[in-house]
Coordinates of C-alpha atoms and ligand atoms in Angstrom, one line a residue:
M1 CA -29.3 -34.6 15.9
L2 CA -26.6 -34.8 12.6
Q3 CA -25.2 -37.7 10.8
V4 CA -22.4 -37.3 8.0
Q5 CA -22.0 -40.5 5.9
S6 CA -19.0 -40.7 3.4
L7 CA -18.9 -37.0 2.9
S8 CA -16.3 -35.7 0.5
Y9 CA -15.9 -32.2 -1.1
E10 CA -13.9 -30.8 -4.0
I11 CA -12.8 -27.5 -5.3
K12 CA -11.8 -27.2 -8.9
G13 CA -11.2 -30.9 -8.9
R14 CA -8.9 -30.5 -5.9
S15 CA -10.1 -32.8 -3.0
I16 CA -10.6 -31.2 0.1
L17 CA -12.5 -33.5 2.2
R18 CA -12.4 -37.4 1.9
E19 CA -15.0 -39.8 3.2
I20 CA -16.0 -38.2 6.6
D21 CA -18.1 -40.0 8.7
I22 CA -19.4 -38.3 11.9
S23 CA -22.5 -38.4 14.2
I24 CA -23.2 -35.4 16.6
Q25 CA -25.6 -35.9 19.5
K26 CA -28.3 -33.5 20.8
G27 CA -26.6 -32.1 23.5
E28 CA -23.2 -32.7 22.5
F29 CA -20.4 -30.1 22.4
Y30 CA -18.3 -31.4 19.4
A31 CA -14.8 -29.6 18.4
I32 CA -13.0 -29.8 15.3
V33 CA -9.3 -29.6 15.7
G34 CA -6.4 -29.6 12.4
A35 CA -3.8 -27.8 10.8
N36 CA -4.3 -24.9 8.9
G37 CA -5.9 -25.7 5.6
A38 CA -7.0 -29.2 6.9
G39 CA -10.5 -28.5 5.6
K40 CA -12.3 -27.6 9.2
T41 CA -14.1 -24.4 7.8
S42 CA -15.0 -26.4 4.5
L43 CA -16.7 -29.1 6.6
L44 CA -18.4 -26.6 8.8
R45 CA -19.8 -24.8 5.9
I46 CA -21.2 -28.2 4.8
L47 CA -22.8 -28.7 8.2
A48 CA -24.3 -25.4 7.4
S49 CA -25.5 -26.2 4.2
D50 CA -23.5 -23.2 3.3
L51 CA -21.6 -25.4 0.5
K52 CA -22.8 -28.6 -1.2
P53 CA -20.5 -31.8 -1.0
A54 CA -19.4 -33.5 -4.1
K55 CA -20.8 -36.9 -2.4
G56 CA -22.1 -38.3 0.8
E57 CA -25.4 -37.8 2.8
I58 CA -26.1 -35.6 5.6
W59 CA -29.1 -35.9 8.0
F60 CA -30.4 -33.1 10.2
K61 CA -32.6 -34.0 12.6
G62 CA -34.0 -37.2 10.7
K63 CA -34.4 -35.6 7.3
P64 CA -31.4 -35.0 4.4
L65 CA -29.8 -31.7 5.1
R66 CA -30.4 -30.8 1.6
S67 CA -34.1 -30.7 2.0
Y68 CA -34.3 -27.9 4.3
S69 CA -35.2 -24.5 3.2
L70 CA -33.6 -21.5 4.2
K71 CA -36.0 -20.3 6.2
E72 CA -36.1 -23.7 8.1
L73 CA -32.1 -23.5 8.6
A74 CA -32.3 -20.1 10.1
Y75 CA -34.7 -21.5 12.6
S76 CA -32.5 -24.8 13.5
R77 CA -29.2 -23.9 13.0
A78 CA -26.9 -20.7 13.4
F79 CA -23.4 -20.4 12.0
L80 CA -20.7 -18.0 13.4
H81 CA -18.0 -17.6 10.1
Q82 CA -14.5 -17.3 10.8
S83 CA -14.4 -13.7 9.7
N84 CA -17.3 -11.3 10.0
S85 CA -16.0 -8.0 8.4
M86 CA -18.9 -5.4 7.9
A87 CA -18.5 -2.7 5.0
M88 CA -21.1 -0.4 6.6
A89 CA -20.9 1.4 9.9
F90 CA -23.9 -0.3 11.8
T91 CA -23.9 0.0 15.6
V92 CA -23.4 -3.2 17.8
E93 CA -26.9 -3.2 18.7
E94 CA -27.9 -2.8 15.1
V95 CA -25.5 -5.8 14.4
V96 CA -26.9 -8.4 17.1
R97 CA -30.2 -7.3 15.6
M98 CA -29.4 -8.4 12.3
G99 CA -29.4 -12.2 13.6
R100 CA -33.3 -11.6 14.0
Y101 CA -34.3 -10.0 10.6
H102 CA -35.8 -13.4 9.3
L103 CA -37.6 -14.1 12.5
K104 CA -41.4 -13.6 13.2
A105 CA -41.6 -12.4 16.5
V106 CA -43.3 -9.3 18.6
Q107 CA -41.0 -6.3 18.9
K108 CA -40.9 -7.1 22.9
Q109 CA -39.5 -10.4 22.3
H110 CA -36.9 -9.3 19.7
D111 CA -35.9 -6.4 22.3
L112 CA -35.5 -8.9 25.1
A113 CA -33.5 -11.5 23.4
I114 CA -31.2 -8.7 21.7
M115 CA -31.0 -7.4 25.2
E116 CA -30.0 -10.9 26.8
C117 CA -27.5 -11.6 24.1
M118 CA -25.7 -8.5 24.3
R119 CA -25.4 -8.6 28.2
I120 CA -24.3 -12.1 28.2
C121 CA -21.5 -11.5 25.7
E122 CA -20.7 -8.5 27.7
V123 CA -21.3 -5.8 24.8
D124 CA -24.4 -4.3 26.1
H125 CA -22.3 -1.3 27.1
L126 CA -21.0 -0.9 23.5
A127 CA -24.7 -1.1 22.1
D128 CA -24.4 2.5 20.3
R129 CA -20.8 2.0 19.1
K130 CA -20.1 1.4 15.6
I131 CA -18.7 -2.0 14.9
Q132 CA -15.7 -0.8 13.1
Q133 CA -14.2 0.8 15.9
L134 CA -14.3 -2.0 18.5
S135 CA -11.3 -4.0 19.0
G136 CA -11.2 -7.4 17.3
G137 CA -11.9 -9.3 20.6
E138 CA -15.1 -7.1 20.9
Q139 CA -16.0 -7.5 17.4
Q140 CA -16.1 -11.0 17.9
R141 CA -18.3 -11.0 20.6
V142 CA -20.7 -8.7 19.1
H143 CA -20.9 -11.4 16.3
F144 CA -21.3 -14.1 18.5
A145 CA -24.3 -12.0 20.2
R146 CA -25.8 -12.0 17.1
V147 CA -25.8 -15.6 16.3
L148 CA -27.1 -16.3 19.6
A149 CA -30.0 -13.9 19.0
Q150 CA -30.9 -15.5 15.6
V151 CA -31.6 -18.7 17.8
W152 CA -32.7 -17.4 21.2
D153 CA -36.2 -18.3 21.2
Q154 CA -35.4 -21.9 19.7
K155 CA -35.1 -25.6 21.4
D156 CA -32.6 -28.2 20.0
V157 CA -30.3 -26.0 17.7
L158 CA -27.1 -26.6 15.9
L159 CA -24.5 -24.0 16.7
L160 CA -21.7 -23.7 14.4
L161 CA -18.9 -21.6 15.4
D162 CA -15.9 -21.2 13.2
E163 CA -12.8 -20.3 15.8
P164 CA -15.3 -18.4 17.9
V165 CA -12.5 -17.2 20.3
A166 CA -9.5 -16.9 18.1
S167 CA -9.4 -12.8 18.9
M168 CA -10.6 -13.0 22.5
D169 CA -8.5 -12.5 25.8
I170 CA -8.6 -15.5 28.1
Q171 CA -11.5 -14.2 30.0
F172 CA -13.8 -14.1 27.2
Q173 CA -12.5 -17.3 25.5
H174 CA -13.7 -19.2 28.6
Q175 CA -16.9 -17.3 29.2
T176 CA -17.9 -17.5 25.3
L177 CA -17.4 -21.4 25.4
A178 CA -19.2 -21.5 28.8
I179 CA -22.0 -19.9 26.9
A180 CA -22.0 -22.6 24.4
K181 CA -21.7 -25.4 26.9
A182 CA -24.3 -24.3 29.2
L183 CA -26.8 -24.2 25.9
T184 CA -25.8 -27.9 25.4
A185 CA -27.3 -28.4 28.6
V186 CA -30.8 -27.2 27.4
G187 CA -30.6 -29.5 24.3
F188 CA -28.3 -27.5 21.6
S189 CA -25.7 -29.3 19.9
V190 CA -22.4 -27.1 19.3
V191 CA -19.8 -27.9 16.7
A192 CA -16.8 -25.6 17.0
I193 CA -13.5 -25.4 15.2
L194 CA -10.9 -24.5 18.0
H195 CA -7.2 -24.1 17.8
E196 CA -6.4 -24.0 21.5
L197 CA -6.0 -27.6 22.4
N198 CA -6.2 -26.9 26.0
L199 CA -9.8 -25.3 25.6
V200 CA -10.6 -28.3 23.4
A201 CA -9.9 -30.3 26.6
Q202 CA -11.9 -28.3 29.0
Y203 CA -15.1 -27.8 27.1
A204 CA -15.3 -30.5 24.4
D205 CA -17.1 -33.8 25.1
R206 CA -15.9 -35.3 21.6
V207 CA -13.3 -34.1 19.6
L208 CA -12.7 -34.8 15.7
M209 CA -8.8 -34.3 14.7
L210 CA -8.8 -33.8 10.6
K211 CA -5.9 -34.2 8.9
S212 CA -5.2 -33.2 5.0
G213 CA -9.2 -33.6 4.6
R214 CA -9.2 -37.1 6.1
K215 CA -10.9 -38.0 9.6
W216 CA -7.8 -38.6 11.5
W217 CA -9.1 -39.7 15.0
E218 CA -12.3 -39.0 17.0
G219 CA -13.2 -39.7 20.5
A220 CA -13.0 -37.9 23.9
P221 CA -10.3 -35.1 24.5
I222 CA -8.3 -37.7 26.9
E223 CA -8.5 -40.3 24.2
V224 CA -7.4 -37.9 21.4
L225 CA -5.2 -35.5 22.9
K226 CA -2.2 -37.6 23.0
P227 CA 1.4 -36.3 22.3
E228 CA 1.6 -38.8 19.3
N229 CA -1.5 -37.7 17.7
I230 CA -0.7 -33.8 18.1
Y231 CA 2.6 -34.4 16.5
A232 CA 1.1 -36.5 13.9
I233 CA -1.4 -33.6 12.9
F234 CA 0.8 -30.2 13.8
G235 CA 4.3 -31.4 14.0
V236 CA 4.8 -30.0 17.1
Q237 CA 6.2 -31.7 20.3
T238 CA 4.0 -31.6 23.2
K239 CA 3.7 -32.8 26.7
V240 CA 0.0 -34.1 28.0
S241 CA -0.6 -34.5 31.9
T242 CA -4.1 -35.4 33.0
D243 CA -6.1 -34.3 35.8
M244 CA -7.3 -37.5 37.5
A245 CA -9.9 -36.1 39.1
T246 CA -11.8 -34.5 36.3
L247 CA -9.7 -37.1 33.5
T248 CA -9.1 -33.5 31.6
P249 CA -5.8 -33.7 29.7
S250 CA -3.6 -30.4 29.8
V251 CA -1.5 -29.9 26.6
Q252 CA 2.0 -28.2 27.3
T253 CA 3.9 -27.1 24.0
C254 CA 7.5 -27.5 23.8
T255 CA 8.9 -24.0 23.1
V256 CA 10.3 -24.0 19.6
H257 CA 13.6 -22.2 19.3
Y258 CA 15.2 -20.6 16.1
S259 CA 18.1 -18.5 15.1
A260 CA 17.9 -16.1 12.4
A261 CA 20.3 -18.0 10.4
K262 CA 17.7 -20.6 9.9
F263 CA 15.6 -18.3 7.7
N264 CA 17.8 -15.4 6.7
S265 CA 21.0 -16.9 4.7
N266 CA 22.7 -13.3 5.4
Y267 CA 23.3 -14.4 9.3
K268 CA 24.6 -17.9 8.4
H269 CA 28.3 -16.9 8.1
E270 CA 28.1 -14.2 10.9
L271 CA 26.5 -16.7 13.2
A272 CA 29.2 -19.3 12.3
M273 CA 31.9 -16.8 12.9
E274 CA 30.7 -15.5 16.2
L275 CA 30.5 -19.0 17.6
K276 CA 33.6 -20.2 16.3
E277 CA 35.5 -17.5 18.0
K278 CA 33.5 -17.8 21.3
Y279 CA 34.5 -21.6 21.2
E280 CA 38.1 -20.6 20.4
N281 CA 38.4 -18.2 23.3
Y282 CA 36.9 -20.6 25.7
K283 CA 39.4 -23.4 24.7
K284 CA 42.2 -20.7 25.3
D285 CA 41.0 -20.0 28.7
H286 CA 40.2 -23.7 29.5
P287 CA 43.0 -25.9 27.7
K288 CA 41.9 -29.1 29.1
A289 CA 38.2 -28.5 28.3
R290 CA 36.7 -31.6 25.9
I291 CA 34.5 -30.1 23.5
Y292 CA 31.6 -31.5 25.6
D293 CA 32.5 -29.0 28.4
C294 CA 33.0 -26.5 25.8
A295 CA 29.5 -27.0 24.3
K296 CA 27.9 -26.9 27.9
A297 CA 29.4 -23.8 28.9
L298 CA 28.5 -22.0 25.4
A299 CA 25.1 -23.5 25.7
V300 CA 25.3 -25.1 22.7
S301 CA 25.2 -28.7 21.3
E302 CA 28.6 -30.6 20.7
A303 CA 27.4 -30.9 16.8
Q304 CA 27.0 -27.4 16.4
L305 CA 30.5 -26.5 17.3
L306 CA 31.5 -29.3 15.2
L307 CA 29.6 -27.1 12.2
T308 CA 32.1 -24.3 13.1
Q309 CA 35.2 -26.4 12.5
L310 CA 34.3 -27.7 9.2
S311 CA 37.3 -28.6 7.5
D312 CA 39.8 -31.7 5.9
D313 CA 39.6 -32.9 9.7
V314 CA 36.0 -32.2 10.3
V315 CA 33.6 -33.4 7.9
L316 CA 29.8 -33.6 8.0
L317 CA 28.5 -36.8 6.9
K318 CA 25.4 -37.6 4.8
D319 CA 22.5 -38.5 6.9
D320 CA 22.2 -42.0 5.9
M321 CA 22.8 -43.3 9.5
W322 CA 21.9 -47.2 8.9
A323 CA 24.3 -47.2 5.7
I324 CA 27.3 -45.6 7.9
L325 CA 26.5 -48.2 11.0
Q326 CA 26.6 -51.1 8.6
E327 CA 30.3 -49.7 7.5
L328 CA 31.7 -49.4 11.3
P329 CA 32.9 -53.3 11.3
R330 CA 35.6 -52.3 8.1
L331 CA 37.5 -50.1 10.8
G332 CA 38.5 -53.5 12.4
H333 CA 39.7 -53.1 16.0
V334 CA 38.1 -49.5 17.6
M335 CA 37.2 -47.5 20.7
A336 CA 33.3 -47.3 21.1
L337 CA 32.1 -44.6 23.4
T338 CA 28.8 -43.9 24.5
R339 CA 28.0 -41.3 27.4
N340 CA 25.5 -39.1 29.1
D341 CA 25.8 -36.1 31.5
A342 CA 27.5 -37.9 34.4
C343 CA 29.1 -41.1 32.9
V344 CA 31.3 -42.3 29.9
H345 CA 31.6 -45.8 29.0
E346 CA 34.4 -47.0 26.3
R347 CA 34.9 -50.3 25.2
K348 CA 37.6 -51.5 22.8
G349 CA 36.8 -54.3 20.2
T350 CA 35.8 -55.0 16.6
Y351 CA 32.0 -53.9 15.5
P352 CA 30.1 -57.1 14.5
A353 CA 27.7 -56.8 11.4
A354 CA 24.6 -54.6 12.6
A355 CA 21.4 -56.1 12.6
N356 CA 18.3 -54.2 12.1
E357 CA 15.7 -55.2 14.5
G358 CA 13.0 -52.1 13.3
H359 CA 13.0 -50.0 16.4
V360 CA 16.5 -50.9 17.5
V361 CA 20.0 -51.6 15.8
L362 CA 21.8 -54.1 17.3
F363 CA 25.9 -54.7 17.6
H364 CA 26.6 -58.1 19.6
N365 CA 29.6 -59.9 20.4
D366 CA 32.0 -60.2 23.3
D367 CA 33.2 -57.0 22.7
I368 CA 31.0 -54.6 21.2
D369 CA 27.4 -54.9 22.6
L370 CA 25.2 -51.8 21.7
R371 CA 21.7 -51.1 21.4
V372 CA 21.0 -48.3 19.0
F373 CA 17.7 -46.5 18.8
I374 CA 18.4 -45.0 15.2
Q375 CA 15.3 -43.0 14.8
N376 CA 16.9 -40.7 17.4
W377 CA 20.0 -40.1 15.4
A378 CA 20.5 -37.3 12.8
Y379 CA 23.8 -36.0 12.3
A380 CA 27.2 -37.9 11.9
F381 CA 30.7 -36.2 11.4
A382 CA 34.2 -37.6 10.8
V383 CA 36.7 -35.8 13.2
K384 CA 40.3 -35.7 13.3
V385 CA 42.1 -34.2 16.5
K386 CA 45.6 -34.2 16.6
D387 CA 46.1 -38.1 16.2
L388 CA 42.8 -39.3 17.0
W389 CA 40.2 -40.3 13.9
S390 CA 36.6 -40.9 14.9
I391 CA 33.1 -41.2 13.4
Q392 CA 30.9 -38.9 16.1
F393 CA 27.0 -39.7 15.8
F394 CA 24.7 -37.0 17.2
D395 CA 20.8 -36.9 18.0
T396 CA 18.3 -34.2 16.5
S397 CA 19.4 -31.6 19.2
G398 CA 22.9 -32.2 18.1
L399 CA 24.1 -33.9 21.4
A400 CA 26.5 -37.0 21.1
V401 CA 24.9 -40.4 21.2
H402 CA 27.8 -42.6 19.9
K403 CA 31.4 -42.1 19.2
V404 CA 33.8 -44.3 17.5
Y405 CA 37.4 -43.8 17.8
L406 CA 40.2 -45.5 15.9
T407 CA 43.2 -47.4 17.8
K408 CA 46.6 -48.3 16.8
D409 CA 45.3 -52.0 16.3
S410 CA 42.6 -50.4 13.6
N411 CA 42.6 -51.1 10.0
P412 CA 44.7 -48.9 7.7
L413 CA 44.0 -45.3 7.8
A414 CA 42.8 -45.5 4.1
V415 CA 39.7 -47.7 5.2
Y416 CA 38.7 -44.6 7.4
E417 CA 39.4 -42.1 4.6
E418 CA 37.5 -44.3 1.9
L419 CA 34.4 -44.4 4.5
V420 CA 34.6 -40.5 4.9
N421 CA 34.9 -40.0 1.5
A422 CA 32.1 -42.2 0.4
Y423 CA 29.8 -40.5 2.9
R424 CA 31.2 -37.0 2.7
A425 CA 28.0 -34.8 2.8
V426 CA 27.8 -32.4 -0.6
D427 CA 27.2 -29.3 1.7
Q428 CA 29.8 -28.5 3.9
T429 CA 28.5 -25.4 5.4
Y430 CA 27.4 -24.2 8.7
F431 CA 23.7 -24.9 9.8
T432 CA 21.9 -24.1 12.8
I433 CA 20.7 -27.2 15.0
N434 CA 17.9 -26.5 17.0
I435 CA 17.8 -27.2 20.7
P436 CA 14.3 -28.4 21.6
A437 CA 13.1 -27.1 25.1
V438 CA 13.1 -29.9 27.5
L439 CA 10.1 -29.9 29.5
S440 CA 10.5 -31.9 33.2
D441 CA 8.6 -35.4 33.1
I442 CA 5.1 -34.7 34.8
S443 CA 4.9 -37.3 37.4
I444 CA 1.4 -38.6 38.7
P445 CA 1.3 -38.6 42.6
D446 CA 1.6 -41.7 44.3
S447 CA -1.7 -41.4 46.0
E448 CA -3.2 -41.7 41.9
I449 CA -1.4 -45.0 41.5
D450 CA -2.8 -48.4 42.0
I451 CA 0.0 -49.5 43.8
D452 CA -1.1 -53.1 44.8
S453 CA -1.6 -54.1 41.0
F454 CA 1.7 -52.1 40.0
Q455 CA 3.4 -54.6 42.6
S456 CA 1.8 -57.5 41.7
D457 CA 2.7 -56.7 38.1
W458 CA 6.4 -56.3 39.7
L459 CA 6.3 -59.7 41.4
N460 CA 5.0 -61.6 38.3
M461 CA 7.7 -60.4 35.8
K462 CA 8.9 -63.1 33.6
D463 CA 11.9 -60.9 32.1
S464 CA 13.4 -57.8 33.6
H465 CA 12.6 -56.2 30.2
E466 CA 9.1 -55.8 31.2
F467 CA 10.0 -53.5 33.4
F468 CA 9.8 -50.7 30.9
G469 CA 6.1 -51.9 30.0
I470 CA 5.1 -51.6 33.7
L471 CA 6.6 -48.0 33.9
R472 CA 4.6 -47.3 30.9
K473 CA 1.2 -49.0 32.1
Y474 CA 1.3 -46.9 35.5
S475 CA 2.9 -43.8 34.1
L476 CA 5.8 -43.8 36.5
Q477 CA 9.1 -42.3 36.7
R478 CA 11.9 -44.9 37.3
T479 CA 12.9 -43.6 40.5
Q480 CA 9.1 -43.3 41.6
A481 CA 8.8 -47.1 40.6
L482 CA 11.8 -48.1 42.9
R483 CA 10.2 -46.5 45.7
L484 CA 6.9 -47.8 45.4
A485 CA 8.5 -51.4 44.8
P486 CA 7.2 -54.6 46.6
A487 CA 9.2 -54.7 49.9
G488 CA 12.5 -56.1 49.6
F489 CA 12.6 -55.4 45.9
A490 CA 14.3 -52.3 45.9
E491 CA 16.7 -50.7 48.7
E492 CA 18.4 -47.3 48.5
M493 CA 22.1 -47.8 49.4
S494 CA 24.7 -45.1 50.0
S495 CA 27.5 -44.2 47.8
D496 CA 30.1 -45.7 50.2
R497 CA 28.4 -49.0 49.9
F498 CA 28.2 -48.8 46.4
S499 CA 32.1 -48.4 46.2
E500 CA 32.5 -51.0 48.4
I501 CA 30.6 -53.4 46.3
L502 CA 32.6 -52.3 43.1
N503 CA 35.6 -52.9 44.9
E504 CA 34.6 -56.3 46.0
V505 CA 33.5 -57.3 42.5
S506 CA 37.4 -56.0 41.3
E507 CA 39.1 -57.9 43.9
Q508 CA 36.9 -61.1 43.8
Q509 CA 37.0 -61.0 39.9
V510 CA 33.2 -61.5 39.6
P511 CA 32.2 -60.8 35.9
V512 CA 29.8 -58.0 35.4
M513 CA 27.7 -56.2 33.1
V514 CA 28.0 -52.3 32.8
F515 CA 25.3 -50.4 31.1
V516 CA 25.3 -47.0 30.0
S517 CA 22.7 -45.1 28.1
N518 CA 21.7 -41.9 26.6
K519 CA 18.6 -41.1 24.2
G520 CA 20.1 -42.8 21.3
C521 CA 21.9 -45.8 22.5
I522 CA 22.9 -48.2 25.3
Q523 CA 26.5 -49.3 25.4
I524 CA 27.3 -52.6 27.7
H525 CA 30.4 -54.1 28.7
S526 CA 30.2 -57.6 30.2
G527 CA 33.4 -58.9 31.9
L528 CA 35.7 -58.2 34.3
I529 CA 36.4 -54.6 36.1
S530 CA 40.0 -54.7 37.6
R531 CA 41.6 -51.4 37.9
L532 CA 39.6 -48.7 40.1
V533 CA 40.8 -45.2 40.4
T534 CA 39.4 -42.5 41.9
M535 CA 40.4 -39.3 41.1
D536 CA 38.8 -36.1 42.7
N537 CA 35.1 -36.5 42.1
W538 CA 35.8 -39.2 39.5
F539 CA 35.3 -43.0 39.8
N540 CA 37.1 -44.5 36.9
V541 CA 37.6 -48.2 35.6
L542 CA 40.8 -48.2 34.0
D543 CA 41.2 -51.5 32.2
P544 CA 42.9 -52.1 28.6
Q545 CA 39.4 -53.1 26.8
F546 CA 37.2 -51.3 28.9
N547 CA 37.0 -47.6 30.6
L548 CA 34.4 -46.1 33.1
H549 CA 34.3 -42.5 34.1
L550 CA 31.6 -41.7 36.5
N551 CA 31.2 -38.3 38.0
M552 CA 30.1 -39.2 41.6
D553 CA 29.0 -35.3 42.3
A554 CA 26.2 -36.0 39.8
I555 CA 24.6 -38.8 41.7
D556 CA 21.7 -38.2 43.6
Q557 CA 20.2 -41.9 44.3
I558 CA 21.7 -45.5 44.1
W559 CA 19.2 -48.1 44.4
L560 CA 19.7 -52.1 45.0
V561 CA 16.8 -53.5 42.7
R562 CA 15.6 -57.3 42.6
K563 CA 13.4 -58.1 39.6
P564 CA 12.0 -61.6 39.2
S565 CA 12.3 -63.6 36.1
T566 CA 12.0 -67.2 34.8
D567 CA 15.8 -67.8 35.5
G568 CA 15.2 -66.7 39.3
D569 CA 15.7 -63.2 40.7
V570 CA 18.0 -60.8 38.8
H571 CA 19.6 -58.1 41.2
A572 CA 21.3 -54.7 39.7
M573 CA 22.8 -51.7 41.2
E574 CA 21.1 -48.6 39.5
V575 CA 22.4 -45.2 39.9
Y576 CA 20.5 -41.6 39.4
D577 CA 20.9 -38.4 38.9
K578 CA 18.7 -35.4 40.5
Q579 CA 16.7 -35.6 37.9
G580 CA 15.6 -39.2 38.2
N581 CA 17.8 -39.9 34.9
L582 CA 19.4 -43.2 34.8
I583 CA 23.1 -42.7 35.0
V584 CA 24.5 -46.4 34.9
Q585 CA 23.5 -49.9 36.0
F586 CA 25.4 -53.0 37.1
F587 CA 24.3 -56.4 36.9
G588 CA 26.1 -59.8 37.3
K589 CA 27.2 -61.0 33.9
R590 CA 24.4 -63.1 32.4
K591 CA 23.0 -64.8 29.8
P592 CA 19.1 -65.6 29.3
G593 CA 18.1 -68.9 30.3
V594 CA 21.0 -69.1 33.0
P595 CA 20.8 -68.0 36.4
E596 CA 22.2 -64.9 38.0
L597 CA 25.6 -65.4 39.1
E598 CA 25.7 -66.7 42.7
S599 CA 29.1 -64.7 43.1
W600 CA 27.5 -61.4 42.6
R601 CA 24.3 -62.2 44.2
S602 CA 25.8 -63.2 47.6
L603 CA 28.6 -60.4 47.3
L604 CA 25.4 -57.5 46.6
L605 CA 23.2 -59.2 49.5
A606 CA 26.4 -59.7 52.1
Q607 CA 26.7 -55.8 51.8
K608 CA 23.3 -55.3 53.0
V609 CA 23.4 -54.9 56.9
Ligands
ATP1 N1 -12.5 -20.7 -2.5 C1 -11.4 -21.4 -2.4 N2 -10.7 -21.9 -3.6 C2 -9.7 -22.7 -3.5 N3 -9.5 -23.3 -2.6 C3 -9.8 -23.0 -1.4 C4 -11.1 -22.4 -1.4 N4 -11.5 -22.3 -0.2 C5 -10.7 -23.1 0.4 N5 -9.7 -23.6 -0.1 C6 -8.5 -24.8 0.3 O1 -9.2 -25.6 0.8 C7 -8.4 -26.3 2.0 C8 -9.1 -26.3 3.2 O2 -9.6 -24.8 3.6 P1 -10.2 -24.6 5.0 O3 -10.7 -23.1 5.0 O4 -11.6 -25.6 5.0 O5 -9.0 -24.8 5.8 P2 -9.0 -24.9 7.4 O6 -8.9 -26.2 8.0 O7 -10.2 -24.0 8.0 O8 -7.8 -24.0 7.7 P3 -7.6 -22.8 8.9 O9 -7.2 -23.4 10.2 O10 -6.3 -22.3 8.2 O11 -8.7 -21.9 8.8 C9 -7.2 -25.2 1.9 O12 -6.1 -26.1 1.0 C10 -7.7 -24.0 1.1 O13 -6.7 -23.4 0.6

């Protein structure tokens, strides 16, 4: 029906569209999406022959578009503009009739077309009303009826719709697109600019994503409407799930939170003072509460609380995380801390030089073993509380991802102070950190998963790291994968058995690896765990070099997991919270190329009754 080759368009020397190639088939519903100003309307107006491209060719029904006369175009394409304001007080029926002014037909044929168009758009009861006196959505339905009336008697028409449902309620949004869709079944081709991505998913056969005048992506909605593409185009975080019966994606947008202080500097100081006061009152009432607990109680992030404390003791550092990470070895012997909501991992040692592996920064020696997902790190502070000096790192939501505390064996304080002065941010005033809404992961039901193939992939793992790839391949949640694991490869265990095993590990001095992670970091302790102490609901390891604090109340499931590798099977104990988040993992101490420790394996398996 329509082929566009190397189309470019400029306004006053400014490039609006660049090198667009698209092809629209007869009977196809083709949607165009893109940010404001991306060039969607310009493209549609060029397809309507309303604007002339600077470069490129457009073929319409086998002929160059530019060779069509206005009259020929009126019979073969109809264009609904984005805005259709009318200066004169026409009635609804007169407006719809305008769609047919240029057409040759007998009066009866006109009347029938006008009546049918008004009826299907549900504006027939408004026929005698003045268009300006209608609501925005009603006016839009009248103009859609006018555009339909223009081509009501034709076949194989190109229908160009610029935001046709922008003002309509949900009933009419669907009704209008359903009309367009029905016309594709009788040979019309529809090209519609739509902002509502779920309507695109439901009605379009294919989608073009435009970004700054260029074709960014094109394909079926299921191929195009992916969180990474949507983020690239609109800068908005989304979750996309797919109805497997119809292969229709469904886009859920994360809520954006602003505080007035973000855009009105008049509120900045007041907000900082208000939060500072709340924080101080909370600390007075709960003297033992740590900043983590205060932040939870006040429903803000830890970094947000630190911003209320900016002073000589709390200093915001520049946001050059990689540069700061490279400085950490200079501090000498320190304590590294990584935590999630249910578990704190503290390991003493000296940071080795950081190795930047692209998506991950590695620190690895016998003491400090860290994998840092630096793209999630956003803020760093130097914090002094009483006699404790630290460098603390936070993610984009202000949640703590990693902290480094000086110890009595650290290099002289002057080294720390030098680092803080070198990286002190220029602006030391309060700002608001937005906490993005966290949508719960949408899991795919077991019935939709190819369990045989998943289990075969599990059994064929060569390295336990392949597990992440398998989770992604089948869109599985971690605990769901364990539930569906091959027989004998994942088994739930009680918390009593879990404690027993850890006691055995301690008594028999079996070296282990303990992994604790959050979105920005994985921290690993490799070695012995000796002094185990349970206090209230907390299980603790309290060794000179390694401390672990695990909130037993937060535990929902504990699994004994077996994964094949080229070095033989690897066994782990994995602890999960109610949301299915991994809290902590225990392995026998191991190295690539060396089989798992027999002492760890026999201890774990001996516990199985
Ligand atoms: N007459 C004009 N003069 C100058 N610039 C223009 C003109 N018309 C459009 N532009 C510019 O061209 C770019 C593309 O505009 P266009 O209307 O095609 O965008 P769009 O993708 O349809 O946006 P929206 O979603 O906001 O409707 C924009 O930067 C716009 O400001």
